[in-house]
mmCIF file of C-alpha atoms in Angstrom:
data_model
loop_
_atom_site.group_PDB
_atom_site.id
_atom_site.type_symbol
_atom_site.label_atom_id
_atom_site.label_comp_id
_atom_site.label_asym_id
_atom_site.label_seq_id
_atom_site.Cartn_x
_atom_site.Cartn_y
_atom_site.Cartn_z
ATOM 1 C CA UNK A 1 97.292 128.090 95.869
ATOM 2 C CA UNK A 2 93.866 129.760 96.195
ATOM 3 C CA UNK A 3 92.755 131.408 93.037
ATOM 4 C CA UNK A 4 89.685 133.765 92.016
ATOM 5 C CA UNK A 5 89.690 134.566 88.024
ATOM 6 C CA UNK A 6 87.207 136.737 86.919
ATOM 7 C CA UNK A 7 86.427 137.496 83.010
ATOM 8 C CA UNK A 8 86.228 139.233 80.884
ATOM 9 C CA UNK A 9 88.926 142.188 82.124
ATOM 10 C CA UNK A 10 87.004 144.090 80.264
ATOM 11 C CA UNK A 11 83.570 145.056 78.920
ATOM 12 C CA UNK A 12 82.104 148.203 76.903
ATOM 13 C CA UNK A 13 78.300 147.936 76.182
ATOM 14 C CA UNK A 14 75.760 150.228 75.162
ATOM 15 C CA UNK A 15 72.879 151.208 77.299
ATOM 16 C CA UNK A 16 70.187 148.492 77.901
ATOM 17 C CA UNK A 17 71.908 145.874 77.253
ATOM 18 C CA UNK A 18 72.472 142.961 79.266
ATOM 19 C CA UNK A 19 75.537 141.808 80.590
ATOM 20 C CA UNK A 20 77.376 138.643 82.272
ATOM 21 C CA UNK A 21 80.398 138.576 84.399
ATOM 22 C CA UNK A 22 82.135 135.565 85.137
ATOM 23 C CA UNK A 23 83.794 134.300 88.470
ATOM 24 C CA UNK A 24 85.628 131.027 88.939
ATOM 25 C CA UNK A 25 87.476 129.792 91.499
ATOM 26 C CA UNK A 26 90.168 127.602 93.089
ATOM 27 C CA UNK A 27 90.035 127.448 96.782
ATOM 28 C CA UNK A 28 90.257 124.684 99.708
ATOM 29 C CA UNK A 29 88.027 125.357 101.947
ATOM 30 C CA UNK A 30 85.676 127.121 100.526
ATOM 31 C CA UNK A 31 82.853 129.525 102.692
ATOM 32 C CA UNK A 32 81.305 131.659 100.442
ATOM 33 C CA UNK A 33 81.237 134.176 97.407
ATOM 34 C CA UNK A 34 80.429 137.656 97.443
ATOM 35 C CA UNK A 35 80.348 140.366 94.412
ATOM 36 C CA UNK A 36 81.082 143.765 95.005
ATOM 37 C CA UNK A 37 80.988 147.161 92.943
ATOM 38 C CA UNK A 38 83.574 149.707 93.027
ATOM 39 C CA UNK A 39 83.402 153.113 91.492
ATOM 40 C CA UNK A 40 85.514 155.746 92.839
ATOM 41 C CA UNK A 41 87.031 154.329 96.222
ATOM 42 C CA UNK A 42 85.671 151.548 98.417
ATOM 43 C CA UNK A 43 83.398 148.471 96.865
ATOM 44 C CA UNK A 44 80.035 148.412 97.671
ATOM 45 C CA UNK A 45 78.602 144.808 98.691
ATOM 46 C CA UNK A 46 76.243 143.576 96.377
ATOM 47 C CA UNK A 47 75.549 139.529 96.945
ATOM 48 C CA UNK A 48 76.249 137.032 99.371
ATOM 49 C CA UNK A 49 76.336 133.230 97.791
ATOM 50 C CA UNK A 50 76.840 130.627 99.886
ATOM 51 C CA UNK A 51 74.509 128.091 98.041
ATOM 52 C CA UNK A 52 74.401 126.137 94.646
ATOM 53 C CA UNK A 53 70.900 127.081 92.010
ATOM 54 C CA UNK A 54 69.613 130.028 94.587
ATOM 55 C CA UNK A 55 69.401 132.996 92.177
ATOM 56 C CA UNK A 56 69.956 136.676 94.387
ATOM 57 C CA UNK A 57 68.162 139.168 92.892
ATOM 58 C CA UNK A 58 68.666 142.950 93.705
ATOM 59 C CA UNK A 59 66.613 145.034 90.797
ATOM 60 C CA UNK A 60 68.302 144.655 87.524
ATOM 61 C CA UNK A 61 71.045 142.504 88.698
ATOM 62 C CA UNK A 62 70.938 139.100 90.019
ATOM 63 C CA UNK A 63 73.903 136.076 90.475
ATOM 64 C CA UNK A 64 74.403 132.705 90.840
ATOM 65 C CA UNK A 65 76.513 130.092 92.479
ATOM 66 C CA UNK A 66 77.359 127.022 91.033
ATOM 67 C CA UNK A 67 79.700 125.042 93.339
ATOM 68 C CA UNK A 68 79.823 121.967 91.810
ATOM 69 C CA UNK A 69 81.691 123.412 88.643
ATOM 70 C CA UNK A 70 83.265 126.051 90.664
ATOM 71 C CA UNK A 71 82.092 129.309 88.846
ATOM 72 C CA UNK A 72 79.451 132.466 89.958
ATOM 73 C CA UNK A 73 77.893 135.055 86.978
ATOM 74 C CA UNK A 74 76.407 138.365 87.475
ATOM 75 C CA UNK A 75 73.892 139.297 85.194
ATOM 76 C CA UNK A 76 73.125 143.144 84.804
ATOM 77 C CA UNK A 77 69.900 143.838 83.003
ATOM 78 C CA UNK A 78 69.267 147.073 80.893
ATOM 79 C CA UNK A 79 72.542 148.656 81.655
ATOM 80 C CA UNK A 80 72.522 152.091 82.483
ATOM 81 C CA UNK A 81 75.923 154.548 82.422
ATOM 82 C CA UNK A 82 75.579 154.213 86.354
ATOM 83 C CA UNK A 83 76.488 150.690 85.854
ATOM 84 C CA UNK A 84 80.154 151.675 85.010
ATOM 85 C CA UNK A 85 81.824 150.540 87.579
ATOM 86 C CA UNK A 86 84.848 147.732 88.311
ATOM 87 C CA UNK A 87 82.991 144.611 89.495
ATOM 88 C CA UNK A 88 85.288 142.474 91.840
ATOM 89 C CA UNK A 89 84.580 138.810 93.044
ATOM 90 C CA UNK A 90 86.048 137.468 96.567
ATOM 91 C CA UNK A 91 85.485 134.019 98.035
ATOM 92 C CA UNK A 92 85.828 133.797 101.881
ATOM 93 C CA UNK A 93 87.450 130.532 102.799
ATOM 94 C CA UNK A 94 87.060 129.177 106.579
ATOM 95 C CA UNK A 95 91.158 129.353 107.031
ATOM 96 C CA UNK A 96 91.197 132.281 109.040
ATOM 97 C CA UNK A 97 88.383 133.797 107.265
ATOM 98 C CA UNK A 98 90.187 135.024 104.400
ATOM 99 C CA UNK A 99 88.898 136.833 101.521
ATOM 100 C CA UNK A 100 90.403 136.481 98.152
ATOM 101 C CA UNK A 101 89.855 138.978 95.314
ATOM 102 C CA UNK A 102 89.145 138.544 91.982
ATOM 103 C CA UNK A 103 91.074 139.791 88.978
ATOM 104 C CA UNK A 104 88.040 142.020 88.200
ATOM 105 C CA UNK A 105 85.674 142.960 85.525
ATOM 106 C CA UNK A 106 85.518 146.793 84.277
ATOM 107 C CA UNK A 107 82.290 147.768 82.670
ATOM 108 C CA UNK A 108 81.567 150.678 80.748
ATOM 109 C CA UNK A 109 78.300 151.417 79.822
ATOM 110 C CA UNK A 110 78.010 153.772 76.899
ATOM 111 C CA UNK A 111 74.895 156.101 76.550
ATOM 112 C CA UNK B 1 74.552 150.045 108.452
ATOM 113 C CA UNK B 2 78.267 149.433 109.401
ATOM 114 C CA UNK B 3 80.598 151.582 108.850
ATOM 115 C CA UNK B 4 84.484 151.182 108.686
ATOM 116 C CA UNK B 5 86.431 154.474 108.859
ATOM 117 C CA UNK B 6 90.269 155.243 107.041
ATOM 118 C CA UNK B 7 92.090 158.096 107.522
ATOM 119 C CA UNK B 8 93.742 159.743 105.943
ATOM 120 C CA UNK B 9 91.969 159.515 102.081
ATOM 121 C CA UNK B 10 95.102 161.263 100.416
ATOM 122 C CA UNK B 11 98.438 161.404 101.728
ATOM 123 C CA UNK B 12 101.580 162.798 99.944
ATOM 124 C CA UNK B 13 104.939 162.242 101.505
ATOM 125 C CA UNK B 14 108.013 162.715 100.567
ATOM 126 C CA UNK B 15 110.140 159.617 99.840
ATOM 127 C CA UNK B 16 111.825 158.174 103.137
ATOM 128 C CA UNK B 17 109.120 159.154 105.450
ATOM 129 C CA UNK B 18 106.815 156.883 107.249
ATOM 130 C CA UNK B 19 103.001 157.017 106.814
ATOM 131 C CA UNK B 20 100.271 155.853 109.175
ATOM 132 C CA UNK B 21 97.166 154.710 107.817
ATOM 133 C CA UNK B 22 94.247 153.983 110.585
ATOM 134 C CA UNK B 23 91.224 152.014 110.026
ATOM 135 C CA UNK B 24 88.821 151.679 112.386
ATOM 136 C CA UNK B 25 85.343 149.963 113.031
ATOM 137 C CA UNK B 26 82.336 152.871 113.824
ATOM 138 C CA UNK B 27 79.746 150.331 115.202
ATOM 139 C CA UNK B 28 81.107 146.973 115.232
ATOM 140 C CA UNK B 29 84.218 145.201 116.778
ATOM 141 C CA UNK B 30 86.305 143.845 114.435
ATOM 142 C CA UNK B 31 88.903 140.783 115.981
ATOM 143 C CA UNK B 32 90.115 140.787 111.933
ATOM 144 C CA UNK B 33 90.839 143.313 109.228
ATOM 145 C CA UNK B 34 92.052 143.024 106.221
ATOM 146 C CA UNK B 35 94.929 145.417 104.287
ATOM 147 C CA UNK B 36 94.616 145.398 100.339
ATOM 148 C CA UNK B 37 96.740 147.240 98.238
ATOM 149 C CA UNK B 38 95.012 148.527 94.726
ATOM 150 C CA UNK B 39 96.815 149.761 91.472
ATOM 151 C CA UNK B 40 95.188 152.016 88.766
ATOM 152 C CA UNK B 41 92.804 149.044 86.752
ATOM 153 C CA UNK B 42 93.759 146.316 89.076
ATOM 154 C CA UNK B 43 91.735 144.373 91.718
ATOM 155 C CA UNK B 44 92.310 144.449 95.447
ATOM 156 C CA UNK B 45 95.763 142.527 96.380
ATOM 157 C CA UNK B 46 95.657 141.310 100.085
ATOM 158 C CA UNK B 47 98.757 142.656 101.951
ATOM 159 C CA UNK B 48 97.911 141.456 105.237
ATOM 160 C CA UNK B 49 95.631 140.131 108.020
ATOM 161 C CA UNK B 50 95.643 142.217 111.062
ATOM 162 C CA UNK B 51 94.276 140.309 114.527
ATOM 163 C CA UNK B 52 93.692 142.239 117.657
ATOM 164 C CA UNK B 53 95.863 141.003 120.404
ATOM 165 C CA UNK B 54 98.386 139.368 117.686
ATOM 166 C CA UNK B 55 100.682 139.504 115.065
ATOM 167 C CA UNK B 56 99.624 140.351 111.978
ATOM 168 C CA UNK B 57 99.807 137.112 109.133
ATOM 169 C CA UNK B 58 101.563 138.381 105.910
ATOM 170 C CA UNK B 59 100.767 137.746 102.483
ATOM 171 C CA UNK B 60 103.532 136.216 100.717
ATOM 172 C CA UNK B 61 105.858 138.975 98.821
ATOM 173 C CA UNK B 62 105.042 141.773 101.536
ATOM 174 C CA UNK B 63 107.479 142.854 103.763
ATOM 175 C CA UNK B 64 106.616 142.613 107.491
ATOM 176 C CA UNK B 65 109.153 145.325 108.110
ATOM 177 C CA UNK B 66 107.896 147.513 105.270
ATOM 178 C CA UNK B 67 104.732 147.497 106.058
ATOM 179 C CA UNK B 68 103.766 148.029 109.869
ATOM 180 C CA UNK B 69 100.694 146.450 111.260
ATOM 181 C CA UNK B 70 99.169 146.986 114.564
ATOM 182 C CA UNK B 71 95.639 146.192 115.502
ATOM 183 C CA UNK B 72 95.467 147.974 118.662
ATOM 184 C CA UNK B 73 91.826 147.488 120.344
ATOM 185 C CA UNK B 74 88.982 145.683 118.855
ATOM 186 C CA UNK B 75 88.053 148.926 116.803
ATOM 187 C CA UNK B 76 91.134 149.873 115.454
ATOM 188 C CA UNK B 77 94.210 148.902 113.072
ATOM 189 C CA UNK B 78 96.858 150.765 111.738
ATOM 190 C CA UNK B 79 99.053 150.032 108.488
ATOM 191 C CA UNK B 80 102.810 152.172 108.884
ATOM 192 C CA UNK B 81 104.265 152.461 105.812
ATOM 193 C CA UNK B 82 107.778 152.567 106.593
ATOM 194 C CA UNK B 83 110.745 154.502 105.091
ATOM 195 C CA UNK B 84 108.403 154.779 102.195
ATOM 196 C CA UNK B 85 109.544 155.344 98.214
ATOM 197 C CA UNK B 86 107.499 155.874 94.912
ATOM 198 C CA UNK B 87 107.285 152.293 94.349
ATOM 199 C CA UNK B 88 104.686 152.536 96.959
ATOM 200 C CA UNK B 89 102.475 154.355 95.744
ATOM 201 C CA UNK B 90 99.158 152.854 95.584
ATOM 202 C CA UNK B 91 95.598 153.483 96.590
ATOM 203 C CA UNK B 92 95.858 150.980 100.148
ATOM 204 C CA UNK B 93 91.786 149.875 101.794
ATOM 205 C CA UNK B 94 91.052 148.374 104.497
ATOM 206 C CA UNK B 95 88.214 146.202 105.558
ATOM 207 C CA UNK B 96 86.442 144.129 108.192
ATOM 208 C CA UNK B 97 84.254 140.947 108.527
ATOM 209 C CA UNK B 98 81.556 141.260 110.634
ATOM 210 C CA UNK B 99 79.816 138.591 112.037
ATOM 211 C CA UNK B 100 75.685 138.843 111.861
ATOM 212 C CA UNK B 101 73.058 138.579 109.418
ATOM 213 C CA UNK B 102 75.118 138.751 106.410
ATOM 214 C CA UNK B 103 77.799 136.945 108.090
ATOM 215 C CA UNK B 104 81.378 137.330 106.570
ATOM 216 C CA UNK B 105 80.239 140.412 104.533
ATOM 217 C CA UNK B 106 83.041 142.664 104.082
ATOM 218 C CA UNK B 107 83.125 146.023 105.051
ATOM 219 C CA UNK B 108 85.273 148.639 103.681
ATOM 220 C CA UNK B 109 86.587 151.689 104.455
ATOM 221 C CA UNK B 110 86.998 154.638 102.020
ATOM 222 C CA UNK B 111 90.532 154.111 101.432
ATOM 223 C CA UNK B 112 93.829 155.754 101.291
ATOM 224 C CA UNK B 113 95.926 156.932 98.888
ATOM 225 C CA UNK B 114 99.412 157.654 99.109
ATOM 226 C CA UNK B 115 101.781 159.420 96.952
ATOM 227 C CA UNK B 116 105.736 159.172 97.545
ATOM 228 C CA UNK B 117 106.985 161.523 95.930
#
């Protein structure tokens, strides 16, 4: 069965500090991964990471792929209270291009 | 950038009624969409794939006849929530791969969320 896992649940921080959100997964067939944000209503894309070592950088937060051990992180830098957000994880497998969702990681950011 | 419409955002029905949800693609076609169903603190669950010009493929646990799928044109699919009760309440999105320069990126629409009362 495919499986996305996602830790911590949870996270409070305060303000500028830096964070890491884990990802790992159990799929066959594996395409890519992609991190999303989610406030309110619909997630907002964030990366795309299809290969092993390339570091995606967008500002203050960046992620990485590491297929061999089967596991992604998102890094936040100097958290700000617009950070709060859930952070979900999906991996897209080939079979039928299906999208699997993470448990998800909810950050609060504390001024 | 793409955009992936749902309407309606908040619904409130009373229970034994039947709700339509429509999602549709603004500026892409969209052969596949994708049905989640979200509760309060909990990640997206996938209900269902919906595939223009076939039957929709079921997650296991959700009931076909429960939960109506029809992906009509290339732009459009609707989730019917049939004979509905407060068990199914839930905040339901939809979303769409399209194919391009971020290939498999997953659009979403703003989401739907339906009260039985």
């Amino acid at each position: 069965e495919d499986k996305v896992v996602q830790n911590p649940l949870s996270l409070v921080v305060h303000e500028g500090d830096t964070v890491t959100l884990n990802c790992s997964y159990e799929v066959t067939n594996f395409r890519s991964l992609l991190w999303y944000k989610q406030e309110k209503k619909a997630p907002t894309f964030l990366f795309m990471l299809t290969s092993s070592g390339i570091e995606k950088k967008s500002g203050r937060l960046s992620s990485i792929l590491d297929k061999k051990e089967l596991f992604s992180i998102l890094n936040i830098t100097a958290t700000q209270t617009g950070d709060s957000a859930v952070y979900l994880c999906a991996v897209e497998v080939y079979k039928g291009n299906q999208f699997y969702f993470g448990t998800g990681t909810s950050l609060t950011v504390i001024p | 950038g793409a955009v992936v419409s749902q309407h309606p955002s908040w619904v409130i029905c009373k229970s034994g009624t039947s709700v339509k949800i429509e999602c549709r693609s603004l500026d892409f076609q969209a052969t596949t969409m994708f049905w989640y169903r979200q509760f309060p603190k909990q990640s997206l669950m996938l209900m269902a794939t919906s595939n223009e010009g076939s039957k929709a493929t079921y997650e296991q646990g959700v009931e076909k006849d429960k939960f109506l799928i029809n992906h009509a044109s290339l732009t459009l699919s609707t989730l019917t929530v049939t004979s509905a009760h407060p068990e199914d309440s839930s905040f339901y999105i939809c979303s769409a791969p399209r194919a391009g320069v971020n290939r498999g990126e997953l659009f979403f629409g703003e989401g739907s969320r339906l009260t039985v009362l």
